Structure formats: structure tokens, C-alpha cells
CSV table of C-alpha atoms and ligand atoms in Angstrom, one decimal:
chain,number,residue,atom,x,y,z
A,1,UNK,CA,116.5,117.7,-24.6
A,2,UNK,CA,117.0,120.3,-21.8
A,3,UNK,CA,116.0,123.6,-20.6
A,4,UNK,CA,118.9,125.9,-19.9
A,5,UNK,CA,117.0,128.9,-18.9
A,6,UNK,CA,113.5,129.8,-18.0
A,7,UNK,CA,112.3,133.5,-17.9
A,8,UNK,CA,108.9,134.8,-16.8
A,9,UNK,CA,107.2,138.1,-16.9
A,10,UNK,CA,103.9,138.7,-15.4
A,11,UNK,CA,103.0,135.1,-15.5
A,12,UNK,CA,100.5,134.2,-12.8
A,13,UNK,CA,102.0,135.3,-9.5
A,14,UNK,CA,105.5,135.8,-11.1
A,15,UNK,CA,106.3,139.4,-11.7
A,16,UNK,CA,109.7,138.7,-13.1
A,17,UNK,CA,111.8,135.4,-12.9
A,18,UNK,CA,115.0,134.2,-14.6
A,19,UNK,CA,116.4,130.8,-13.6
A,20,UNK,CA,118.9,128.3,-14.9
A,21,UNK,CA,117.8,124.8,-14.2
A,22,UNK,CA,120.1,121.9,-13.8
A,23,UNK,CA,120.2,119.4,-16.6
A,24,UNK,CA,119.3,116.6,-14.0
A,25,UNK,CA,116.8,116.8,-11.2
A,26,UNK,CA,115.5,120.2,-10.1
A,27,UNK,CA,113.5,120.3,-6.9
A,28,UNK,CA,111.1,123.2,-6.2
A,29,UNK,CA,109.6,123.1,-2.7
A,30,UNK,CA,107.5,125.7,-0.8
A,31,UNK,CA,104.2,126.3,0.9
A,32,UNK,CA,100.8,125.8,-0.6
A,33,UNK,CA,99.9,128.7,-3.0
A,34,UNK,CA,103.6,129.9,-3.4
A,35,UNK,CA,103.8,129.4,-7.2
A,36,UNK,CA,105.2,125.8,-7.7
A,37,UNK,CA,102.5,124.7,-10.1
A,38,UNK,CA,102.5,128.0,-11.9
A,39,UNK,CA,106.3,127.4,-12.7
A,40,UNK,CA,105.6,124.0,-14.2
A,41,UNK,CA,102.6,125.5,-16.1
A,42,UNK,CA,105.0,128.1,-17.6
A,43,UNK,CA,107.2,125.4,-19.0
A,44,UNK,CA,104.1,123.5,-20.5
A,45,UNK,CA,103.2,126.9,-22.0
A,46,UNK,CA,106.4,126.9,-24.0
A,47,UNK,CA,106.0,123.4,-25.0
A,48,UNK,CA,102.4,123.2,-26.3
A,49,UNK,CA,101.5,126.8,-26.3
A,50,UNK,CA,98.8,126.3,-23.7
A,51,UNK,CA,98.3,125.5,-20.0
A,52,UNK,CA,98.1,121.9,-18.7
A,53,UNK,CA,95.3,123.1,-16.5
A,54,UNK,CA,91.8,123.4,-17.8
A,55,UNK,CA,91.8,127.1,-17.5
A,56,UNK,CA,91.3,130.2,-19.5
A,57,UNK,CA,94.4,131.7,-21.1
A,58,UNK,CA,93.6,135.0,-19.6
A,59,UNK,CA,94.1,133.6,-16.2
A,60,UNK,CA,97.9,133.3,-16.8
A,61,UNK,CA,98.2,137.0,-16.9
A,62,UNK,CA,99.2,138.3,-13.6
A,63,UNK,CA,96.4,140.3,-11.9
A,64,UNK,CA,96.5,143.9,-12.9
A,65,UNK,CA,99.0,143.4,-15.8
A,66,UNK,CA,98.5,143.7,-19.6
A,67,UNK,CA,100.4,140.6,-20.7
A,68,UNK,CA,102.1,137.4,-19.7
A,69,UNK,CA,105.4,136.0,-21.1
A,70,UNK,CA,107.0,132.7,-20.6
A,71,UNK,CA,110.2,131.9,-22.4
A,72,UNK,CA,112.8,129.1,-22.5
A,73,UNK,CA,116.2,128.5,-23.8
A,74,UNK,CA,116.6,125.0,-24.8
A,75,UNK,CA,119.2,122.6,-26.1
A,76,UNK,CA,117.8,119.7,-28.1
A,77,UNK,CA,119.6,117.5,-30.7
A,78,UNK,CA,119.3,120.1,-33.4
A,79,UNK,CA,121.1,122.8,-31.3
A,80,UNK,CA,120.0,125.7,-29.1
A,81,UNK,CA,116.6,127.3,-29.5
A,82,UNK,CA,114.6,130.1,-27.6
A,83,UNK,CA,110.9,129.6,-27.5
A,84,UNK,CA,108.8,132.3,-26.1
A,85,UNK,CA,104.9,132.6,-25.7
A,86,UNK,CA,103.2,135.9,-24.9
A,87,UNK,CA,99.6,136.2,-24.1
A,88,UNK,CA,98.0,139.6,-24.5
A,89,UNK,CA,94.2,139.5,-24.0
A,90,UNK,CA,93.7,143.2,-25.3
A,91,UNK,CA,95.4,142.6,-28.6
A,92,UNK,CA,93.8,141.2,-31.8
A,93,UNK,CA,96.2,138.4,-32.0
A,94,UNK,CA,96.2,137.5,-28.3
A,95,UNK,CA,98.9,134.8,-28.4
A,96,UNK,CA,102.1,135.3,-30.1
A,97,UNK,CA,104.7,132.6,-30.3
A,98,UNK,CA,108.3,133.4,-31.0
A,99,UNK,CA,111.0,131.0,-32.0
A,100,UNK,CA,114.6,132.5,-31.8
A,101,UNK,CA,112.9,136.0,-31.7
A,102,UNK,CA,110.9,135.4,-34.8
A,103,UNK,CA,107.2,135.3,-34.7
A,104,UNK,CA,105.8,132.0,-36.0
A,105,UNK,CA,102.8,132.0,-38.4
A,106,UNK,CA,101.6,128.6,-37.5
A,107,UNK,CA,101.0,127.2,-33.9
A,108,UNK,CA,102.1,123.8,-35.3
A,109,UNK,CA,105.6,125.1,-35.9
A,110,UNK,CA,106.3,125.0,-32.2
A,111,UNK,CA,105.1,121.4,-31.8
A,112,UNK,CA,108.0,119.1,-30.9
A,113,UNK,CA,110.6,122.0,-30.3
A,114,UNK,CA,110.2,121.4,-26.5
A,115,UNK,CA,108.8,118.1,-25.5
A,116,UNK,CA,107.5,117.5,-22.1
A,117,UNK,CA,105.5,115.1,-19.9
A,118,UNK,CA,103.6,116.5,-17.0
A,119,UNK,CA,102.4,114.4,-14.1
A,120,UNK,CA,100.0,115.7,-11.4
A,121,UNK,CA,97.7,114.3,-8.9
A,122,UNK,CA,94.8,115.1,-11.2
A,123,UNK,CA,96.1,112.4,-13.5
A,124,UNK,CA,94.3,109.9,-11.5
A,125,UNK,CA,91.3,111.3,-13.3
A,126,UNK,CA,92.7,109.6,-16.4
A,127,UNK,CA,91.5,106.3,-15.1
A,128,UNK,CA,88.4,107.4,-13.0
A,129,UNK,CA,86.8,110.2,-15.0
A,130,UNK,CA,85.3,110.7,-18.4
A,131,UNK,CA,86.9,110.3,-21.9
A,132,UNK,CA,87.9,113.9,-22.5
A,133,UNK,CA,90.9,113.6,-20.2
A,134,UNK,CA,92.1,110.5,-21.9
A,135,UNK,CA,91.7,112.1,-25.4
A,136,UNK,CA,93.6,115.2,-24.1
A,137,UNK,CA,96.4,112.8,-22.9
A,138,UNK,CA,96.7,111.2,-26.2
A,139,UNK,CA,96.5,114.5,-28.1
A,140,UNK,CA,99.2,116.1,-26.1
A,141,UNK,CA,101.4,113.2,-26.5
A,142,UNK,CA,101.1,112.6,-30.2
A,143,UNK,CA,101.1,116.1,-31.2
A,144,UNK,CA,104.6,116.4,-29.8
A,145,UNK,CA,105.8,113.6,-31.8
A,146,UNK,CA,104.0,114.2,-35.0
A,147,UNK,CA,103.3,117.7,-36.3
A,148,UNK,CA,100.7,116.4,-38.9
A,149,UNK,CA,98.6,115.0,-36.1
A,150,UNK,CA,98.5,118.5,-34.4
A,151,UNK,CA,97.6,120.0,-37.8
A,152,UNK,CA,94.9,117.3,-38.4
A,153,UNK,CA,93.3,118.2,-34.9
A,154,UNK,CA,93.2,121.8,-35.9
A,155,UNK,CA,91.6,121.2,-39.2
A,156,UNK,CA,89.1,118.7,-37.7
A,157,UNK,CA,88.0,121.0,-35.0
A,158,UNK,CA,87.6,124.0,-37.5
A,159,UNK,CA,85.5,121.8,-39.7
A,160,UNK,CA,83.4,120.5,-36.8
A,161,UNK,CA,82.7,124.1,-35.6
A,162,UNK,CA,81.4,125.0,-39.2
A,163,UNK,CA,79.4,121.8,-39.2
A,164,UNK,CA,77.9,122.4,-35.8
A,165,UNK,CA,77.0,126.1,-36.8
A,166,UNK,CA,75.1,124.8,-39.9
A,167,UNK,CA,73.4,122.1,-37.7
A,168,UNK,CA,72.3,124.6,-35.0
A,169,UNK,CA,71.0,126.9,-37.7
A,170,UNK,CA,69.0,123.9,-39.1
A,171,UNK,CA,67.7,123.1,-35.6
A,172,UNK,CA,66.6,126.7,-35.2
A,173,UNK,CA,65.1,127.2,-38.6
A,174,UNK,CA,64.0,123.8,-39.6
A,175,UNK,CA,65.8,124.0,-42.9
A,176,UNK,CA,69.3,124.4,-44.2
A,177,UNK,CA,71.7,123.8,-47.0
A,178,UNK,CA,72.6,120.1,-47.2
A,179,UNK,CA,75.4,120.6,-49.8
A,180,UNK,CA,77.2,123.0,-47.4
A,181,UNK,CA,76.8,120.3,-44.6
A,182,UNK,CA,78.2,117.7,-47.0
A,183,UNK,CA,81.2,119.8,-48.0
A,184,UNK,CA,82.1,120.5,-44.2
A,185,UNK,CA,81.7,116.7,-43.5
A,186,UNK,CA,84.1,116.0,-46.3
A,187,UNK,CA,86.7,118.5,-44.9
A,188,UNK,CA,86.4,116.8,-41.6
A,189,UNK,CA,86.8,113.3,-42.8
A,190,UNK,CA,90.4,113.3,-44.0
A,191,UNK,CA,92.0,114.9,-40.8
A,192,UNK,CA,89.7,112.6,-38.8
A,193,UNK,CA,91.2,109.5,-40.5
A,194,UNK,CA,94.7,110.9,-39.7
A,195,UNK,CA,93.8,111.3,-36.0
A,196,UNK,CA,92.3,107.8,-35.8
A,197,UNK,CA,95.2,106.1,-37.5
A,198,UNK,CA,97.8,107.8,-35.4
A,199,UNK,CA,95.9,107.1,-32.2
A,200,UNK,CA,95.6,103.4,-33.1
A,201,UNK,CA,99.4,103.2,-33.8
A,202,UNK,CA,100.4,105.0,-30.5
A,203,UNK,CA,98.0,103.1,-28.4
A,204,UNK,CA,99.3,99.8,-29.5
A,205,UNK,CA,102.8,100.8,-28.6
A,206,UNK,CA,101.6,102.5,-25.3
A,207,UNK,CA,99.7,99.4,-24.2
A,208,UNK,CA,102.7,97.1,-24.6
A,209,UNK,CA,104.9,99.4,-22.6
A,210,UNK,CA,102.2,100.0,-20.0
A,211,UNK,CA,101.4,96.4,-19.3
A,212,UNK,CA,105.1,95.7,-18.6
A,213,UNK,CA,105.4,98.9,-16.4
A,214,UNK,CA,102.3,98.1,-14.5
A,215,UNK,CA,103.6,94.6,-13.6
A,216,UNK,CA,106.9,96.0,-12.6
A,217,UNK,CA,105.6,98.7,-10.3
A,218,UNK,CA,102.8,96.4,-8.7
A,219,UNK,CA,105.0,93.3,-8.6
A,220,UNK,CA,102.0,91.3,-9.8
A,221,UNK,CA,101.1,89.6,-13.0
A,222,UNK,CA,97.9,91.7,-13.5
A,223,UNK,CA,97.5,92.7,-17.0
A,224,UNK,CA,96.9,96.4,-17.7
A,225,UNK,CA,96.0,97.1,-21.2
A,226,UNK,CA,94.9,100.2,-23.3
A,227,UNK,CA,92.9,100.0,-26.3
A,228,UNK,CA,91.1,102.4,-28.6
A,229,UNK,CA,87.3,102.6,-28.7
A,230,UNK,CA,86.4,104.4,-31.9
A,231,UNK,CA,83.1,105.0,-33.9
A,232,UNK,CA,85.1,103.6,-36.8
A,233,UNK,CA,86.0,99.9,-36.6
A,234,UNK,CA,87.3,99.5,-40.1
A,235,UNK,CA,91.1,99.2,-40.8
A,236,UNK,CA,90.9,100.9,-44.1
A,237,UNK,CA,88.6,103.5,-45.8
A,238,UNK,CA,88.3,105.4,-42.5
A,239,UNK,CA,87.6,108.8,-44.2
A,240,UNK,CA,84.7,107.2,-46.3
A,241,UNK,CA,83.2,105.5,-43.3
A,242,UNK,CA,83.3,108.7,-41.3
A,243,UNK,CA,81.6,110.5,-44.2
A,244,UNK,CA,78.8,108.0,-44.2
A,245,UNK,CA,78.5,108.0,-40.4
A,246,UNK,CA,78.2,111.9,-40.5
A,247,UNK,CA,75.6,111.5,-43.1
A,248,UNK,CA,73.6,108.8,-41.2
A,249,UNK,CA,73.7,110.8,-38.0
A,250,UNK,CA,72.6,114.1,-39.4
A,251,UNK,CA,69.0,113.8,-38.2
A,252,UNK,CA,70.1,113.0,-34.6
A,253,UNK,CA,72.9,115.6,-34.7
A,254,UNK,CA,70.4,118.4,-35.8
A,255,UNK,CA,68.0,117.3,-32.9
A,256,UNK,CA,70.9,117.5,-30.5
A,257,UNK,CA,72.7,120.5,-31.9
A,258,UNK,CA,76.1,119.0,-32.3
A,259,UNK,CA,78.2,116.5,-34.0
A,260,UNK,CA,77.8,113.2,-32.2
A,261,UNK,CA,80.3,110.8,-34.1
A,262,UNK,CA,84.0,111.2,-34.9
A,263,UNK,CA,87.3,111.0,-33.1
A,264,UNK,CA,86.3,113.9,-30.7
A,265,UNK,CA,83.9,111.3,-29.1
A,266,UNK,CA,86.3,108.4,-29.1
A,267,UNK,CA,87.8,106.8,-25.9
A,268,UNK,CA,90.9,105.2,-24.6
A,269,UNK,CA,89.7,102.1,-22.8
A,270,UNK,CA,91.7,100.9,-19.8
A,271,UNK,CA,91.4,97.3,-18.5
A,272,UNK,CA,93.0,95.3,-15.9
A,273,UNK,CA,92.7,91.6,-16.4
A,274,UNK,CA,90.1,92.4,-19.0
A,275,UNK,CA,87.9,94.4,-16.6
A,276,UNK,CA,87.3,97.9,-17.2
A,277,UNK,CA,89.3,99.9,-14.6
A,278,UNK,CA,86.8,102.7,-14.3
A,279,UNK,CA,84.3,100.4,-12.8
A,280,UNK,CA,86.5,97.8,-10.9
A,281,UNK,CA,89.9,99.2,-10.0
A,282,UNK,CA,91.0,99.8,-6.4
A,283,UNK,CA,92.6,103.1,-5.3
A,284,UNK,CA,96.1,101.5,-5.3
A,285,UNK,CA,95.4,100.1,-8.8
A,286,UNK,CA,94.3,103.4,-10.1
A,287,UNK,CA,97.5,105.0,-8.9
A,288,UNK,CA,99.6,102.4,-10.4
A,289,UNK,CA,97.8,102.5,-13.6
A,290,UNK,CA,98.1,106.4,-13.8
A,291,UNK,CA,101.9,106.1,-13.0
A,292,UNK,CA,102.2,103.4,-15.7
A,293,UNK,CA,100.5,105.7,-18.3
A,294,UNK,CA,102.8,108.5,-17.6
A,295,UNK,CA,106.0,106.4,-17.5
A,296,UNK,CA,104.8,104.9,-20.9
A,297,UNK,CA,104.3,108.4,-22.2
A,298,UNK,CA,107.9,109.3,-21.5
A,299,UNK,CA,109.2,106.2,-23.1
A,300,UNK,CA,107.0,106.8,-26.2
A,301,UNK,CA,108.2,110.3,-26.5
A,302,UNK,CA,111.7,109.2,-26.1
A,303,UNK,CA,111.7,106.3,-28.5
A,304,UNK,CA,109.7,108.0,-31.2
A,305,UNK,CA,111.5,111.3,-31.1
A,306,UNK,CA,115.0,110.1,-30.3
A,307,UNK,CA,115.5,112.2,-27.3
A,308,UNK,CA,114.3,112.5,-23.7
A,309,UNK,CA,111.4,114.8,-23.0
A,310,UNK,CA,111.6,117.3,-20.0
A,311,UNK,CA,109.6,115.7,-17.1
A,312,UNK,CA,107.5,117.9,-14.9
A,313,UNK,CA,106.2,116.2,-11.6
A,314,UNK,CA,103.7,118.3,-9.9
A,315,UNK,CA,103.3,117.4,-6.4
A,316,UNK,CA,103.1,113.6,-7.0
A,317,UNK,CA,105.8,112.4,-4.6
A,318,UNK,CA,103.6,112.8,-1.5
A,319,UNK,CA,100.8,110.9,-3.4
A,320,UNK,CA,103.1,107.8,-4.0
A,321,UNK,CA,104.0,105.2,-1.6
A,322,UNK,CA,107.7,104.3,-1.1
A,323,UNK,CA,107.6,101.6,-3.7
A,324,UNK,CA,106.0,103.6,-6.4
A,325,UNK,CA,108.2,106.6,-5.5
A,326,UNK,CA,111.3,104.6,-6.0
A,327,UNK,CA,110.0,103.3,-9.2
A,328,UNK,CA,109.5,106.8,-10.5
A,329,UNK,CA,112.8,108.1,-9.2
A,330,UNK,CA,114.5,105.0,-10.8
A,331,UNK,CA,113.1,106.0,-14.3
A,332,UNK,CA,114.0,109.8,-14.3
A,333,UNK,CA,117.8,109.5,-14.3
A,334,UNK,CA,118.0,110.2,-18.1
A,335,UNK,CA,115.5,113.1,-18.0
A,336,UNK,CA,115.7,116.7,-17.1
A,337,UNK,CA,113.2,116.7,-14.3
A,338,UNK,CA,111.3,119.5,-12.4
A,339,UNK,CA,109.8,118.2,-9.2
A,340,UNK,CA,107.5,120.3,-7.1
A,341,UNK,CA,106.5,119.5,-3.4
A,342,UNK,CA,105.5,121.2,-0.4
A,343,UNK,CA,107.9,119.3,1.9
A,344,UNK,CA,111.4,118.8,0.5
A,345,UNK,CA,111.7,115.6,2.6
A,346,UNK,CA,109.2,113.9,0.2
A,347,UNK,CA,112.0,113.5,-2.3
A,348,UNK,CA,115.2,111.6,-1.7
A,349,UNK,CA,117.8,114.5,-1.6
A,350,UNK,CA,120.6,112.2,-3.0
A,351,UNK,CA,118.7,112.3,-6.3
A,352,UNK,CA,118.4,116.0,-6.5
A,353,UNK,CA,120.9,118.1,-8.4
A,354,UNK,CA,119.6,121.6,-7.7
A,355,UNK,CA,117.1,122.7,-5.2
A,356,UNK,CA,114.9,125.8,-5.0
A,357,UNK,CA,112.6,127.2,-2.4
A,358,UNK,CA,109.6,129.1,-3.7
A,359,UNK,CA,107.8,131.5,-1.5
A,360,UNK,CA,105.3,134.3,-2.0
A,361,UNK,CA,105.6,137.8,-0.5
A,362,UNK,CA,102.7,140.2,-1.1
A,363,UNK,CA,101.2,137.8,-3.6
A,364,UNK,CA,104.4,137.6,-5.8
A,365,UNK,CA,106.5,134.6,-6.1
A,366,UNK,CA,110.2,134.4,-5.2
A,367,UNK,CA,112.5,131.5,-6.2
A,368,UNK,CA,115.7,131.0,-4.3
A,369,UNK,CA,118.4,128.5,-4.9
A,370,UNK,CA,119.2,126.6,-1.7
B,1,ATP,N1,96.8,135.5,-12.7
B,1,ATP,C1,97.2,135.6,-11.6
B,1,ATP,N2,97.8,136.7,-11.0
B,1,ATP,C2,98.4,136.7,-9.7
B,1,ATP,N3,98.4,135.6,-8.9
B,1,ATP,C3,97.9,134.4,-9.5
B,1,ATP,C4,97.3,134.4,-10.7
B,1,ATP,N4,96.9,133.0,-10.9
B,1,ATP,C5,97.1,132.5,-9.7
B,1,ATP,N5,97.8,133.2,-8.8
B,1,ATP,C6,98.1,132.9,-7.5
B,1,ATP,O1,99.2,131.8,-7.6
B,1,ATP,C7,99.0,131.1,-6.4
B,1,ATP,C8,98.9,129.6,-6.7
B,1,ATP,O2,100.1,129.2,-7.3
B,1,ATP,P1,100.3,127.6,-7.5
B,1,ATP,O3,99.2,126.9,-8.0
B,1,ATP,O4,101.5,127.6,-8.3
B,1,ATP,O5,100.6,127.3,-6.0
B,1,ATP,P2,101.5,126.0,-5.5
B,1,ATP,O6,102.7,126.4,-4.9
B,1,ATP,O7,101.5,124.9,-6.6
B,1,ATP,O8,100.5,125.4,-4.3
B,1,ATP,P3,100.1,124.0,-3.9
B,1,ATP,O9,101.2,123.5,-3.0
B,1,ATP,O10,98.9,124.2,-3.0
B,1,ATP,O11,99.8,123.2,-5.0
B,1,ATP,C9,97.9,131.4,-5.6
B,1,ATP,O12,98.2,132.2,-4.5
B,1,ATP,C10,97.1,132.3,-6.7
B,1,ATP,O13,96.4,133.4,-6.0
B,2,MG,MG1,100.4,123.1,-6.8
């Protein structure tokens, strides 16, 4: 899979941009704050319809402009496609997605059109921080290989919003309609079961690849493993178990004002030689684990979809030592890759097929091929 053209309009600090990336390795270098991450964010926007940054959609609109547009022309195994995402904060339908110039009715229809993996220094948080980053990592990966998973996530979140509204109402008023609560719990249980089943499946594959990748990068026999920690332990009857858990937790949930069990609270547990990494890992082990998780994500996306995702490496080269950098470079030869860095010497120029300089003038980004 590859991007043949990228076009932006009023996206972050880009007034207007049109570029044709190379099918191999593309390097974007430039000073801090010039617009390198913004460029990768725009690609991600066309892949998952949202930013990889934890940020409000409205922030992607260039200051003082009415809308932002990011669009890509891609070539995948099904042929050529054009994907465009437009964000217009003042319109009723703020986000519009067009595939081949036709507005799509459902967000899920864009999943899997442009598959990408993004790797940035913040990914160290996958190991060190709370479970939400790890769930996001899983959700973004699985949504790109399984549209049904993305739909289940949407349905589950919608059901939970409704259940939480009833719960908060009960907390405030002291009473409420239990049959409505029960109905919302039932609508959440089926999609929740899909989410849990798919996560279990992918994590099993991921763990196997990550163990091998970790040993290769670190040149040790340390065993890095990933496992799923869920409120549901049963193999079968997941939806029924969840319905029971929702029911059993109602009192606590009403007291706290939110739904306290379900896949939105599950975690991906990372261990090294059976010790939880979050508590025991050294800085170097954390870096190796984060890199292994990303390389495994690339492999899973490739193996399960049958084609290579586009790889976005945001400022990670300077963070990696020579060995880890060589490992990463060694893996990317099959993938169309966008690498950003402040200093172009951070990347071995022999491996780069096309190089671009990003600079900013009067707050606007300019990209020039070198
Ligand atoms: N909505 C927006 N409108 C205009 N400019 C914006 C908007 N959002 C961000 N910017 C500008 O974009 C620039 C940051 O761009 P970006 O994060 O891509 O930089 P970078 O090149 O990746 O820098 P670094 O090397 O420090 O990571 C900042 O100057 C910021 O002010
Ligand atoms: Mg950046």
C-alpha cells in the first residue's frame, strides 16, 4: 500500500500543500516547530479519520480559517483510491469523509482503506503510563484490519454513553428506570464481546511476534510478553457474563457515576521475564519494548491484511541508539515510510529515497524537495 499524493489545505500550519512521496523511504527534516509532525498527523487523519495526537479536532484547522482538509491518493491491492477528510467546526456535520469524491455515510467505511502505523517518542508511554494508551494502541491496530471491530467499538461507546446518562440521573435523583438500564446493558454486551474476542486473538499473535522481536533487538534471551487483562475471564458466554457484571456493579456505578466494568477498563499487560514492565523495566528495556510493539504492529497489519501499511516515524531516530536504529531501518525496506527528524544526519542517507526540507515562514509551513 502506498500514498502517491498528499494534499492539504488549512491543515495546522499548512495553508496549501501538494506533494508526491516516493514509494520507499521519505525523509522530512527541519527545525523544531516547522510542521513535520503536522504532516504525519495529516496522513493519520486520512487513515483513521482522527489525529494520532490526543487533541481536539478543531485544533487541526489553521488559525483564522474556516475548515481543514487532508487528502491522499493511494494505491492499494484493490487499485487507486482517493480519501479526503474535511473538518469544518461551524457546520452541523463537522467532519466529512470522501472516498473517490463521494461522501461516505459511515465512518467505518474508511477503515482499512489506508492502513498506517505511527511511531513517536510518546510511544514510550505505552509501557510506562496508564491503560488508556495501550487500549488506544490495540483499538487503532485492530480497527484497521477488522471493520466489525471498529463498528463494535462505536456501538459499545454509544451504549455506554446512554447507560452512564441513566446512571448519573439515578445518582442525582435517587431513582430511575431499571428496565431502561437493563436494555442499555444488553445493547452494550454483544459489541463488548466482539471487542474482547478480537483483542484476545490479536494479542496472542502480537505477543508471539513481540517476544521474538525483543530478543532480536536486545540480543538477550529476556522474554517480553503481552497478555490481556479483562474483567471477563471466561472463554465463552462473554456477553452473558458482561450482562451479569453490569447488573452486579450497578450500585457501585451509580455511586461513582460511570460504568466501571467492561472492555473500556481492560488492559494490555506487558511483562519481561514475568515481571510487570511498568514497575521493573529500565529505560533501555522500555525503549526496546516500545520498538518491539511497533514493529510487531507492522507485522500484524501486514500479515492479516495482506499488504504493507504505511509507516510514519515521527522523530524517533534521535531517540534510538545505533543498534536499535539499524534494527528499525532493517525492517522498513518493504514499507513506504515517512520519517521526520530535526537533523538529517540522524538517518542514514543511503536508505532515503526522497528527502524534503520543512521550514516555516510567517507561521506557514513550506516543504521543498532536496
Ligand atoms: N491550528 C494551527 N494553526 C496554525 N498553526 C498551528 C496550528 N496548530 C499547530 N500550529 C503550529 O504548528 C507548529 C508545530 O508543528 P509541528 O508539531 O508539526 O512541528 P515539528 O516540526 O514536528 O516540530 P518538532 O521538531 O519540535 O517536533 C507550531 O509552530 C504551531 O504553532
Ligand atoms: Mg514534531
